[in-house]
């Protein structure tokens, strides 16, 4: 930040309960004016409150003041561990930037999507549950659904559009990889029980809420929740890909399964978006950077 700004920023930190900070002058290449850097370390609840205030503070010019947030696994000081480790939730700025990372279509994401879809298709053809679980953990759909939800909740059209683009690419790749696997491995394609709409939509809604909460909290096994998010609809996408190559079983109904796929995605997105709105209802969503 420009030299002389640290006192004003630290006043926001003190209002959040942070008692001290360090500041030192730095030389920033590309800037003519002298600059200084302020560093604060505290528990998650206080840091989150400080960042929320910083994002919403009228005098703060983001062209002049930049900040980054880092997780510290242990902070030993005068406060007891019981208070320092309170999992009050990570700042939504962290969630926002973390989800953006999943929305970029790269060579790695394309390869990961294709391989995971092929493995899941093979597991479904062979009835290998263990392989199916492993493949589901690497599918890209869970963070992309959360990205769409956060984009809707925060009214960030750029994030929503990019997430939908990445979702479309992932959908095409998954269908293609599943169809190719079906051609190479061959049938027969057995019947799959996906359940009725009521059970699917209730499960999708609950999973969307839990995933959004876990994504905004320091505690939890996010990989397992990602697996739970993928389960209701990724299997359906792979199923459609297999039917393109092997044909649908006589007992199955593509229209029914298509309703389940679209409904699961819509309900999960709506539930996650609503949860994000509740989490950031105090103005934190409005202060997210563009």
PDB file of C-alpha atoms in Angstrom:
ATOM      1  CA  UNK A   1       0.000   0.000   0.000  1.00  0.00           C
ATOM      2  CA  UNK A   2       1.162   3.622  -0.394  1.00  0.00           C
ATOM      3  CA  UNK A   3       3.300   4.856   2.452  1.00  0.00           C
ATOM      4  CA  UNK A   4       1.210   6.327   5.235  1.00  0.00           C
ATOM      5  CA  UNK A   5      -1.805   4.051   4.650  1.00  0.00           C
ATOM      6  CA  UNK A   6      -0.947   1.377   7.206  1.00  0.00           C
ATOM      7  CA  UNK A   7      -2.419   3.223  10.187  1.00  0.00           C
ATOM      8  CA  UNK A   8      -5.847   3.477   8.532  1.00  0.00           C
ATOM      9  CA  UNK A   9      -5.826  -0.190   7.553  1.00  0.00           C
ATOM     10  CA  UNK A  10      -4.647  -1.268  10.997  1.00  0.00           C
ATOM     11  CA  UNK A  11      -7.558   0.650  12.517  1.00  0.00           C
ATOM     12  CA  UNK A  12      -9.851  -1.756  10.654  1.00  0.00           C
ATOM     13  CA  UNK A  13      -7.852  -4.686  12.019  1.00  0.00           C
ATOM     14  CA  UNK A  14      -8.130  -3.385  15.580  1.00  0.00           C
ATOM     15  CA  UNK A  15     -11.879  -3.001  15.156  1.00  0.00           C
ATOM     16  CA  UNK A  16     -11.959  -6.732  14.325  1.00  0.00           C
ATOM     17  CA  UNK A  17     -10.152  -7.556  17.569  1.00  0.00           C
ATOM     18  CA  UNK A  18      -6.595  -7.865  16.220  1.00  0.00           C
ATOM     19  CA  UNK A  19      -4.291  -6.273  18.767  1.00  0.00           C
ATOM     20  CA  UNK A  20      -1.053  -5.858  16.828  1.00  0.00           C
ATOM     21  CA  UNK A  21       0.528  -5.885  13.406  1.00  0.00           C
ATOM     22  CA  UNK A  22       3.913  -5.322  11.818  1.00  0.00           C
ATOM     23  CA  UNK A  23       4.646  -2.786   9.134  1.00  0.00           C
ATOM     24  CA  UNK A  24       7.771  -2.090   7.120  1.00  0.00           C
ATOM     25  CA  UNK A  25       8.714  -0.074   4.070  1.00  0.00           C
ATOM     26  CA  UNK A  26       9.163  -1.959   0.811  1.00  0.00           C
ATOM     27  CA  UNK A  27      10.434  -1.037  -2.624  1.00  0.00           C
ATOM     28  CA  UNK A  28       7.902  -2.067  -5.262  1.00  0.00           C
ATOM     29  CA  UNK A  29       9.255  -2.255  -8.786  1.00  0.00           C
ATOM     30  CA  UNK A  30       6.861  -0.612 -11.212  1.00  0.00           C
ATOM     31  CA  UNK A  31       5.736   2.006  -8.695  1.00  0.00           C
ATOM     32  CA  UNK A  32       7.227   5.434  -8.313  1.00  0.00           C
ATOM     33  CA  UNK A  33       5.843   6.157  -4.848  1.00  0.00           C
ATOM     34  CA  UNK A  34       7.275   4.607  -1.678  1.00  0.00           C
ATOM     35  CA  UNK A  35       5.190   1.712  -0.336  1.00  0.00           C
ATOM     36  CA  UNK A  36       4.767  -0.181   2.902  1.00  0.00           C
ATOM     37  CA  UNK A  37       3.561  -3.634   3.824  1.00  0.00           C
ATOM     38  CA  UNK A  38       1.334  -4.500   6.766  1.00  0.00           C
ATOM     39  CA  UNK A  39       1.216  -8.053   8.162  1.00  0.00           C
ATOM     40  CA  UNK A  40      -1.380  -9.325  10.629  1.00  0.00           C
ATOM     41  CA  UNK A  41      -1.750 -12.805  12.087  1.00  0.00           C
ATOM     42  CA  UNK A  42      -4.716 -13.919  14.131  1.00  0.00           C
ATOM     43  CA  UNK A  43      -7.483 -16.499  14.449  1.00  0.00           C
ATOM     44  CA  UNK A  44      -9.838 -17.230  11.545  1.00  0.00           C
ATOM     45  CA  UNK A  45     -12.850 -15.369  13.003  1.00  0.00           C
ATOM     46  CA  UNK A  46     -10.894 -12.143  13.493  1.00  0.00           C
ATOM     47  CA  UNK A  47      -9.138 -12.347  10.139  1.00  0.00           C
ATOM     48  CA  UNK A  48     -12.419 -12.964   8.367  1.00  0.00           C
ATOM     49  CA  UNK A  49     -14.015  -9.965  10.060  1.00  0.00           C
ATOM     50  CA  UNK A  50     -11.003  -7.812   9.186  1.00  0.00           C
ATOM     51  CA  UNK A  51     -11.066  -8.840   5.512  1.00  0.00           C
ATOM     52  CA  UNK A  52     -14.824  -8.306   5.326  1.00  0.00           C
ATOM     53  CA  UNK A  53     -14.379  -4.780   6.682  1.00  0.00           C
ATOM     54  CA  UNK A  54     -11.415  -4.160   4.384  1.00  0.00           C
ATOM     55  CA  UNK A  55     -13.401  -5.184   1.317  1.00  0.00           C
ATOM     56  CA  UNK A  56     -16.294  -2.886   2.213  1.00  0.00           C
ATOM     57  CA  UNK A  57     -14.302   0.097   3.513  1.00  0.00           C
ATOM     58  CA  UNK A  58     -15.018   3.152   1.292  1.00  0.00           C
ATOM     59  CA  UNK A  59     -11.531   4.698   1.546  1.00  0.00           C
ATOM     60  CA  UNK A  60      -9.796   1.528   0.331  1.00  0.00           C
ATOM     61  CA  UNK A  61      -8.667   1.863  -3.287  1.00  0.00           C
ATOM     62  CA  UNK A  62      -7.894  -1.604  -4.694  1.00  0.00           C
ATOM     63  CA  UNK A  63      -5.694  -0.054  -7.355  1.00  0.00           C
ATOM     64  CA  UNK A  64      -3.394   1.112  -4.574  1.00  0.00           C
ATOM     65  CA  UNK A  65      -3.904  -1.456  -1.797  1.00  0.00           C
ATOM     66  CA  UNK A  66      -3.529  -5.183  -2.384  1.00  0.00           C
ATOM     67  CA  UNK A  67      -3.815  -8.009   0.084  1.00  0.00           C
ATOM     68  CA  UNK A  68      -3.411 -11.768   0.257  1.00  0.00           C
ATOM     69  CA  UNK A  69      -4.662 -14.278   2.815  1.00  0.00           C
ATOM     70  CA  UNK A  70      -2.680 -17.314   3.908  1.00  0.00           C
ATOM     71  CA  UNK A  71      -3.569 -20.212   6.139  1.00  0.00           C
ATOM     72  CA  UNK A  72      -1.323 -20.709   9.170  1.00  0.00           C
ATOM     73  CA  UNK A  73      -1.589 -24.180  10.683  1.00  0.00           C
ATOM     74  CA  UNK A  74      -0.239 -23.139  14.086  1.00  0.00           C
ATOM     75  CA  UNK A  75      -0.199 -19.700  15.713  1.00  0.00           C
ATOM     76  CA  UNK A  76       1.413 -19.706  19.135  1.00  0.00           C
ATOM     77  CA  UNK A  77       0.987 -16.569  21.195  1.00  0.00           C
ATOM     78  CA  UNK A  78      -0.829 -15.240  24.225  1.00  0.00           C
ATOM     79  CA  UNK A  79      -4.234 -16.526  23.078  1.00  0.00           C
ATOM     80  CA  UNK A  80      -5.074 -20.138  24.026  1.00  0.00           C
ATOM     81  CA  UNK A  81      -5.279 -22.758  21.284  1.00  0.00           C
ATOM     82  CA  UNK A  82      -8.975 -23.207  22.025  1.00  0.00           C
ATOM     83  CA  UNK A  83      -9.688 -19.671  20.787  1.00  0.00           C
ATOM     84  CA  UNK A  84      -7.126 -19.498  17.973  1.00  0.00           C
ATOM     85  CA  UNK A  85      -8.428 -22.669  16.308  1.00  0.00           C
ATOM     86  CA  UNK A  86     -12.128 -21.713  16.172  1.00  0.00           C
ATOM     87  CA  UNK A  87     -13.244 -22.723  12.650  1.00  0.00           C
ATOM     88  CA  UNK A  88     -15.398 -19.692  11.955  1.00  0.00           C
ATOM     89  CA  UNK A  89     -15.045 -20.127   8.225  1.00  0.00           C
ATOM     90  CA  UNK A  90     -12.559 -18.906   5.664  1.00  0.00           C
ATOM     91  CA  UNK A  91     -13.103 -15.538   3.987  1.00  0.00           C
ATOM     92  CA  UNK A  92     -15.275 -15.729   0.883  1.00  0.00           C
ATOM     93  CA  UNK A  93     -12.418 -14.070  -1.006  1.00  0.00           C
ATOM     94  CA  UNK A  94     -10.509 -17.346  -0.537  1.00  0.00           C
ATOM     95  CA  UNK A  95     -13.506 -19.370  -1.728  1.00  0.00           C
ATOM     96  CA  UNK A  96     -13.935 -17.036  -4.718  1.00  0.00           C
ATOM     97  CA  UNK A  97     -10.337 -17.347  -5.875  1.00  0.00           C
ATOM     98  CA  UNK A  98     -10.168 -21.080  -5.150  1.00  0.00           C
ATOM     99  CA  UNK A  99     -13.230 -21.797  -7.288  1.00  0.00           C
ATOM    100  CA  UNK A 100     -11.922 -19.596 -10.098  1.00  0.00           C
ATOM    101  CA  UNK A 101      -8.928 -21.950 -10.369  1.00  0.00           C
ATOM    102  CA  UNK A 102     -11.217 -24.810 -11.366  1.00  0.00           C
ATOM    103  CA  UNK A 103     -12.957 -22.796 -14.080  1.00  0.00           C
ATOM    104  CA  UNK A 104     -10.022 -22.526 -16.463  1.00  0.00           C
ATOM    105  CA  UNK A 105      -9.989 -25.057 -19.295  1.00  0.00           C
ATOM    106  CA  UNK A 106      -6.410 -26.361 -19.490  1.00  0.00           C
ATOM    107  CA  UNK A 107      -4.661 -29.395 -20.903  1.00  0.00           C
ATOM    108  CA  UNK A 108      -4.522 -30.891 -17.432  1.00  0.00           C
ATOM    109  CA  UNK A 109      -8.264 -30.407 -16.818  1.00  0.00           C
ATOM    110  CA  UNK A 110      -9.109 -31.920 -20.207  1.00  0.00           C
ATOM    111  CA  UNK A 111      -6.931 -34.973 -19.566  1.00  0.00           C
ATOM    112  CA  UNK A 112      -8.267 -35.421 -16.023  1.00  0.00           C
ATOM    113  CA  UNK A 113     -11.868 -35.184 -17.187  1.00  0.00           C
ATOM    114  CA  UNK A 114     -11.395 -37.664 -20.022  1.00  0.00           C
ATOM    115  CA  UNK A 115      -9.489 -40.234 -17.969  1.00  0.00           C
ATOM    116  CA  UNK A 116     -11.877 -40.097 -14.994  1.00  0.00           C
ATOM    117  CA  UNK A 117     -14.886 -40.477 -17.312  1.00  0.00           C
ATOM    118  CA  UNK A 118     -13.290 -43.443 -19.095  1.00  0.00           C
ATOM    119  CA  UNK A 119     -12.480 -45.137 -15.791  1.00  0.00           C
ATOM    120  CA  UNK A 120     -15.991 -44.568 -14.488  1.00  0.00           C
ATOM    121  CA  UNK A 121     -17.497 -45.918 -17.700  1.00  0.00           C
ATOM    122  CA  UNK A 122     -15.311 -49.021 -17.481  1.00  0.00           C
ATOM    123  CA  UNK A 123     -16.261 -49.486 -13.822  1.00  0.00           C
ATOM    124  CA  UNK A 124     -19.961 -49.238 -14.661  1.00  0.00           C
ATOM    125  CA  UNK A 125     -19.607 -51.809 -17.442  1.00  0.00           C
ATOM    126  CA  UNK A 126     -17.727 -54.226 -15.192  1.00  0.00           C
ATOM    127  CA  UNK A 127     -19.634 -53.532 -11.982  1.00  0.00           C
ATOM    128  CA  UNK A 128     -16.445 -52.443 -10.175  1.00  0.00           C
ATOM    129  CA  UNK A 129     -17.639 -50.228  -7.292  1.00  0.00           C
ATOM    130  CA  UNK A 130     -14.152 -49.500  -5.926  1.00  0.00           C
ATOM    131  CA  UNK A 131     -12.890 -48.246  -9.281  1.00  0.00           C
ATOM    132  CA  UNK A 132     -16.053 -46.165  -9.711  1.00  0.00           C
ATOM    133  CA  UNK A 133     -15.484 -44.410  -6.375  1.00  0.00           C
ATOM    134  CA  UNK A 134     -11.875 -43.635  -7.306  1.00  0.00           C
ATOM    135  CA  UNK A 135     -12.906 -42.265 -10.703  1.00  0.00           C
ATOM    136  CA  UNK A 136     -15.630 -40.065  -9.203  1.00  0.00           C
ATOM    137  CA  UNK A 137     -13.091 -38.345  -6.957  1.00  0.00           C
ATOM    138  CA  UNK A 138     -11.279 -36.927 -10.015  1.00  0.00           C
ATOM    139  CA  UNK A 139     -14.278 -35.664 -11.955  1.00  0.00           C
ATOM    140  CA  UNK A 140     -14.372 -31.844 -12.304  1.00  0.00           C
ATOM    141  CA  UNK A 141     -18.102 -31.252 -11.874  1.00  0.00           C
ATOM    142  CA  UNK A 142     -18.315 -30.578  -8.118  1.00  0.00           C
ATOM    143  CA  UNK A 143     -16.208 -27.371  -7.995  1.00  0.00           C
ATOM    144  CA  UNK A 144     -17.756 -26.174 -11.265  1.00  0.00           C
ATOM    145  CA  UNK A 145     -21.272 -26.471  -9.851  1.00  0.00           C
ATOM    146  CA  UNK A 146     -20.119 -24.553  -6.761  1.00  0.00           C
ATOM    147  CA  UNK A 147     -18.547 -21.914  -9.012  1.00  0.00           C
ATOM    148  CA  UNK A 148     -21.840 -21.386 -10.838  1.00  0.00           C
ATOM    149  CA  UNK A 149     -23.609 -21.188  -7.466  1.00  0.00           C
ATOM    150  CA  UNK A 150     -21.185 -18.599  -6.078  1.00  0.00           C
ATOM    151  CA  UNK A 151     -21.360 -16.598  -9.293  1.00  0.00           C
ATOM    152  CA  UNK A 152     -25.153 -16.492  -9.057  1.00  0.00           C
ATOM    153  CA  UNK A 153     -25.144 -15.703  -5.330  1.00  0.00           C
ATOM    154  CA  UNK A 154     -22.579 -12.900  -5.683  1.00  0.00           C
ATOM    155  CA  UNK A 155     -23.977 -11.662  -9.015  1.00  0.00           C
ATOM    156  CA  UNK A 156     -20.603 -12.185 -10.689  1.00  0.00           C
ATOM    157  CA  UNK A 157     -21.461 -12.758 -14.318  1.00  0.00           C
ATOM    158  CA  UNK A 158     -17.836 -13.375 -15.299  1.00  0.00           C
ATOM    159  CA  UNK A 159     -17.495 -16.282 -12.859  1.00  0.00           C
ATOM    160  CA  UNK A 160     -20.881 -17.746 -13.826  1.00  0.00           C
ATOM    161  CA  UNK A 161     -20.117 -17.607 -17.548  1.00  0.00           C
ATOM    162  CA  UNK A 162     -16.655 -19.114 -17.162  1.00  0.00           C
ATOM    163  CA  UNK A 163     -17.961 -21.903 -14.920  1.00  0.00           C
ATOM    164  CA  UNK A 164     -20.752 -22.716 -17.380  1.00  0.00           C
ATOM    165  CA  UNK A 165     -18.219 -22.810 -20.219  1.00  0.00           C
ATOM    166  CA  UNK A 166     -16.011 -25.204 -18.250  1.00  0.00           C
ATOM    167  CA  UNK A 167     -19.100 -27.285 -17.390  1.00  0.00           C
ATOM    168  CA  UNK A 168     -20.049 -27.541 -21.062  1.00  0.00           C
ATOM    169  CA  UNK A 169     -16.538 -28.656 -21.994  1.00  0.00           C
ATOM    170  CA  UNK A 170     -16.512 -31.208 -19.168  1.00  0.00           C
ATOM    171  CA  UNK A 171     -19.922 -32.514 -20.242  1.00  0.00           C
ATOM    172  CA  UNK A 172     -18.831 -33.008 -23.859  1.00  0.00           C
ATOM    173  CA  UNK A 173     -15.555 -34.655 -22.819  1.00  0.00           C
ATOM    174  CA  UNK A 174     -17.306 -36.977 -20.362  1.00  0.00           C
ATOM    175  CA  UNK A 175     -19.918 -38.071 -22.905  1.00  0.00           C
ATOM    176  CA  UNK A 176     -17.230 -38.625 -25.541  1.00  0.00           C
ATOM    177  CA  UNK A 177     -14.875 -40.551 -23.242  1.00  0.00           C
ATOM    178  CA  UNK A 178     -17.721 -42.758 -22.012  1.00  0.00           C
ATOM    179  CA  UNK A 179     -18.886 -43.487 -25.556  1.00  0.00           C
ATOM    180  CA  UNK A 180     -15.365 -44.346 -26.703  1.00  0.00           C
ATOM    181  CA  UNK A 181     -14.922 -46.630 -23.698  1.00  0.00           C
ATOM    182  CA  UNK A 182     -18.199 -48.341 -24.543  1.00  0.00           C
ATOM    183  CA  UNK A 183     -17.006 -48.979 -28.111  1.00  0.00           C
ATOM    184  CA  UNK A 184     -13.615 -50.324 -26.979  1.00  0.00           C
ATOM    185  CA  UNK A 185     -14.834 -52.464 -24.078  1.00  0.00           C
ATOM    186  CA  UNK A 186     -18.164 -53.538 -25.515  1.00  0.00           C
ATOM    187  CA  UNK A 187     -21.377 -54.565 -23.820  1.00  0.00           C
ATOM    188  CA  UNK A 188     -23.686 -55.685 -22.644  1.00  0.00           C
ATOM    189  CA  UNK A 189     -24.815 -52.583 -20.791  1.00  0.00           C
ATOM    190  CA  UNK A 190     -26.683 -53.607 -17.666  1.00  0.00           C
ATOM    191  CA  UNK A 191     -29.459 -51.690 -16.037  1.00  0.00           C
ATOM    192  CA  UNK A 192     -28.641 -48.876 -13.602  1.00  0.00           C
ATOM    193  CA  UNK A 193     -30.950 -47.832 -10.787  1.00  0.00           C
ATOM    194  CA  UNK A 194     -30.799 -44.056 -10.327  1.00  0.00           C
ATOM    195  CA  UNK A 195     -33.893 -43.756  -8.140  1.00  0.00           C
ATOM    196  CA  UNK A 196     -36.888 -41.482  -8.458  1.00  0.00           C
ATOM    197  CA  UNK A 197     -36.948 -37.675  -8.757  1.00  0.00           C
ATOM    198  CA  UNK A 198     -37.990 -37.034  -5.155  1.00  0.00           C
ATOM    199  CA  UNK A 199     -35.093 -38.986  -3.659  1.00  0.00           C
ATOM    200  CA  UNK A 200     -32.593 -37.529  -6.120  1.00  0.00           C
ATOM    201  CA  UNK A 201     -33.660 -33.918  -5.663  1.00  0.00           C
ATOM    202  CA  UNK A 202     -33.763 -34.075  -1.872  1.00  0.00           C
ATOM    203  CA  UNK A 203     -30.301 -35.650  -1.804  1.00  0.00           C
ATOM    204  CA  UNK A 204     -28.968 -33.078  -4.286  1.00  0.00           C
ATOM    205  CA  UNK A 205     -30.333 -30.193  -2.225  1.00  0.00           C
ATOM    206  CA  UNK A 206     -28.780 -31.457   1.000  1.00  0.00           C
ATOM    207  CA  UNK A 207     -25.456 -32.154  -0.703  1.00  0.00           C
ATOM    208  CA  UNK A 208     -25.433 -28.654  -2.238  1.00  0.00           C
ATOM    209  CA  UNK A 209     -25.904 -27.080   1.196  1.00  0.00           C
ATOM    210  CA  UNK A 210     -23.201 -29.248   2.802  1.00  0.00           C
ATOM    211  CA  UNK A 211     -20.738 -28.630  -0.022  1.00  0.00           C
ATOM    212  CA  UNK A 212     -21.136 -24.842   0.144  1.00  0.00           C
ATOM    213  CA  UNK A 213     -20.742 -24.911   3.929  1.00  0.00           C
ATOM    214  CA  UNK A 214     -17.668 -27.136   3.735  1.00  0.00           C
ATOM    215  CA  UNK A 215     -16.143 -24.937   1.046  1.00  0.00           C
ATOM    216  CA  UNK A 216     -16.446 -21.946   3.402  1.00  0.00           C
ATOM    217  CA  UNK A 217     -15.139 -23.670   6.513  1.00  0.00           C
ATOM    218  CA  UNK A 218     -11.688 -24.754   7.629  1.00  0.00           C
ATOM    219  CA  UNK A 219     -12.979 -28.065   8.970  1.00  0.00           C
ATOM    220  CA  UNK A 220     -14.133 -31.007   6.871  1.00  0.00           C
ATOM    221  CA  UNK A 221     -12.990 -33.477   4.268  1.00  0.00           C
ATOM    222  CA  UNK A 222     -13.762 -31.602   1.083  1.00  0.00           C
ATOM    223  CA  UNK A 223     -12.681 -34.491  -1.146  1.00  0.00           C
ATOM    224  CA  UNK A 224     -15.389 -36.722   0.305  1.00  0.00           C
ATOM    225  CA  UNK A 225     -18.032 -34.030  -0.132  1.00  0.00           C
ATOM    226  CA  UNK A 226     -16.823 -33.563  -3.689  1.00  0.00           C
ATOM    227  CA  UNK A 227     -17.387 -37.272  -4.209  1.00  0.00           C
ATOM    228  CA  UNK A 228     -20.881 -36.969  -2.748  1.00  0.00           C
ATOM    229  CA  UNK A 229     -21.623 -34.033  -5.091  1.00  0.00           C
ATOM    230  CA  UNK A 230     -20.409 -35.942  -8.136  1.00  0.00           C
ATOM    231  CA  UNK A 231     -22.380 -39.088  -7.416  1.00  0.00           C
ATOM    232  CA  UNK A 232     -25.949 -37.924  -8.194  1.00  0.00           C
ATOM    233  CA  UNK A 233     -25.288 -36.715 -11.735  1.00  0.00           C
ATOM    234  CA  UNK A 234     -21.832 -37.725 -13.018  1.00  0.00           C
ATOM    235  CA  UNK A 235     -22.948 -41.359 -13.238  1.00  0.00           C
ATOM    236  CA  UNK A 236     -25.901 -40.196 -15.319  1.00  0.00           C
ATOM    237  CA  UNK A 237     -23.634 -38.329 -17.740  1.00  0.00           C
ATOM    238  CA  UNK A 238     -21.410 -41.386 -18.167  1.00  0.00           C
ATOM    239  CA  UNK A 239     -24.526 -43.536 -18.533  1.00  0.00           C
ATOM    240  CA  UNK A 240     -25.721 -41.376 -21.420  1.00  0.00           C
ATOM    241  CA  UNK A 241     -22.285 -41.666 -23.035  1.00  0.00           C
ATOM    242  CA  UNK A 242     -22.376 -45.435 -22.801  1.00  0.00           C
ATOM    243  CA  UNK A 243     -25.861 -45.573 -24.302  1.00  0.00           C
ATOM    244  CA  UNK A 244     -24.619 -43.551 -27.276  1.00  0.00           C
ATOM    245  CA  UNK A 245     -22.234 -46.398 -28.062  1.00  0.00           C
ATOM    246  CA  UNK A 246     -24.132 -49.460 -26.847  1.00  0.00           C
ATOM    247  CA  UNK A 247     -27.759 -48.373 -26.938  1.00  0.00           C
ATOM    248  CA  UNK A 248     -30.088 -47.963 -23.979  1.00  0.00           C
ATOM    249  CA  UNK A 249     -31.424 -51.099 -22.235  1.00  0.00           C
ATOM    250  CA  UNK A 250     -35.057 -51.842 -22.928  1.00  0.00           C
ATOM    251  CA  UNK A 251     -35.963 -51.266 -19.273  1.00  0.00           C
ATOM    252  CA  UNK A 252     -34.381 -47.800 -19.181  1.00  0.00           C
ATOM    253  CA  UNK A 253     -35.907 -44.445 -20.048  1.00  0.00           C
ATOM    254  CA  UNK A 254     -33.635 -41.731 -21.396  1.00  0.00           C
ATOM    255  CA  UNK A 255     -36.250 -39.054 -20.811  1.00  0.00           C
ATOM    256  CA  UNK A 256     -36.548 -40.031 -17.138  1.00  0.00           C
ATOM    257  CA  UNK A 257     -32.778 -40.058 -16.693  1.00  0.00           C
ATOM    258  CA  UNK A 258     -32.419 -36.711 -18.487  1.00  0.00           C
ATOM    259  CA  UNK A 259     -34.926 -35.152 -16.073  1.00  0.00           C
ATOM    260  CA  UNK A 260     -32.925 -36.545 -13.160  1.00  0.00           C
ATOM    261  CA  UNK A 261     -29.657 -35.165 -14.565  1.00  0.00           C
ATOM    262  CA  UNK A 262     -31.003 -31.661 -15.189  1.00  0.00           C
ATOM    263  CA  UNK A 263     -32.954 -31.615 -11.933  1.00  0.00           C
ATOM    264  CA  UNK A 264     -30.027 -32.765  -9.816  1.00  0.00           C
ATOM    265  CA  UNK A 265     -27.753 -30.095 -11.298  1.00  0.00           C
ATOM    266  CA  UNK A 266     -30.373 -27.339 -10.889  1.00  0.00           C
ATOM    267  CA  UNK A 267     -31.333 -28.264  -7.318  1.00  0.00           C
ATOM    268  CA  UNK A 268     -27.721 -28.644  -6.199  1.00  0.00           C
ATOM    269  CA  UNK A 269     -26.759 -25.288  -7.725  1.00  0.00           C
ATOM    270  CA  UNK A 270     -29.753 -23.514  -6.194  1.00  0.00           C
ATOM    271  CA  UNK A 271     -29.091 -25.009  -2.754  1.00  0.00           C
ATOM    272  CA  UNK A 272     -25.406 -24.036  -2.852  1.00  0.00           C
ATOM    273  CA  UNK A 273     -26.203 -20.515  -4.120  1.00  0.00           C
ATOM    274  CA  UNK A 274     -28.743 -20.005  -1.331  1.00  0.00           C
ATOM    275  CA  UNK A 275     -26.188 -21.175   1.224  1.00  0.00           C
ATOM    276  CA  UNK A 276     -23.573 -18.765  -0.115  1.00  0.00           C
ATOM    277  CA  UNK A 277     -26.110 -15.945   0.085  1.00  0.00           C
ATOM    278  CA  UNK A 278     -26.772 -16.733   3.740  1.00  0.00           C
ATOM    279  CA  UNK A 279     -23.058 -16.958   4.519  1.00  0.00           C
ATOM    280  CA  UNK A 280     -22.312 -13.607   2.880  1.00  0.00           C
ATOM    281  CA  UNK A 281     -25.516 -11.803   3.801  1.00  0.00           C
ATOM    282  CA  UNK A 282     -23.617  -9.195   5.844  1.00  0.00           C
ATOM    283  CA  UNK A 283     -22.115  -7.664   2.728  1.00  0.00           C
ATOM    284  CA  UNK A 284     -19.170  -9.999   2.193  1.00  0.00           C
ATOM    285  CA  UNK A 285     -20.526 -11.180  -1.164  1.00  0.00           C
ATOM    286  CA  UNK A 286     -20.912  -7.618  -2.398  1.00  0.00           C
ATOM    287  CA  UNK A 287     -17.275  -6.924  -1.549  1.00  0.00           C
ATOM    288  CA  UNK A 288     -15.817  -9.821  -3.526  1.00  0.00           C
ATOM    289  CA  UNK A 289     -13.173  -8.692  -6.018  1.00  0.00           C
ATOM    290  CA  UNK A 290     -13.949  -8.881  -9.728  1.00  0.00           C
TER     291      UNK A 290
END
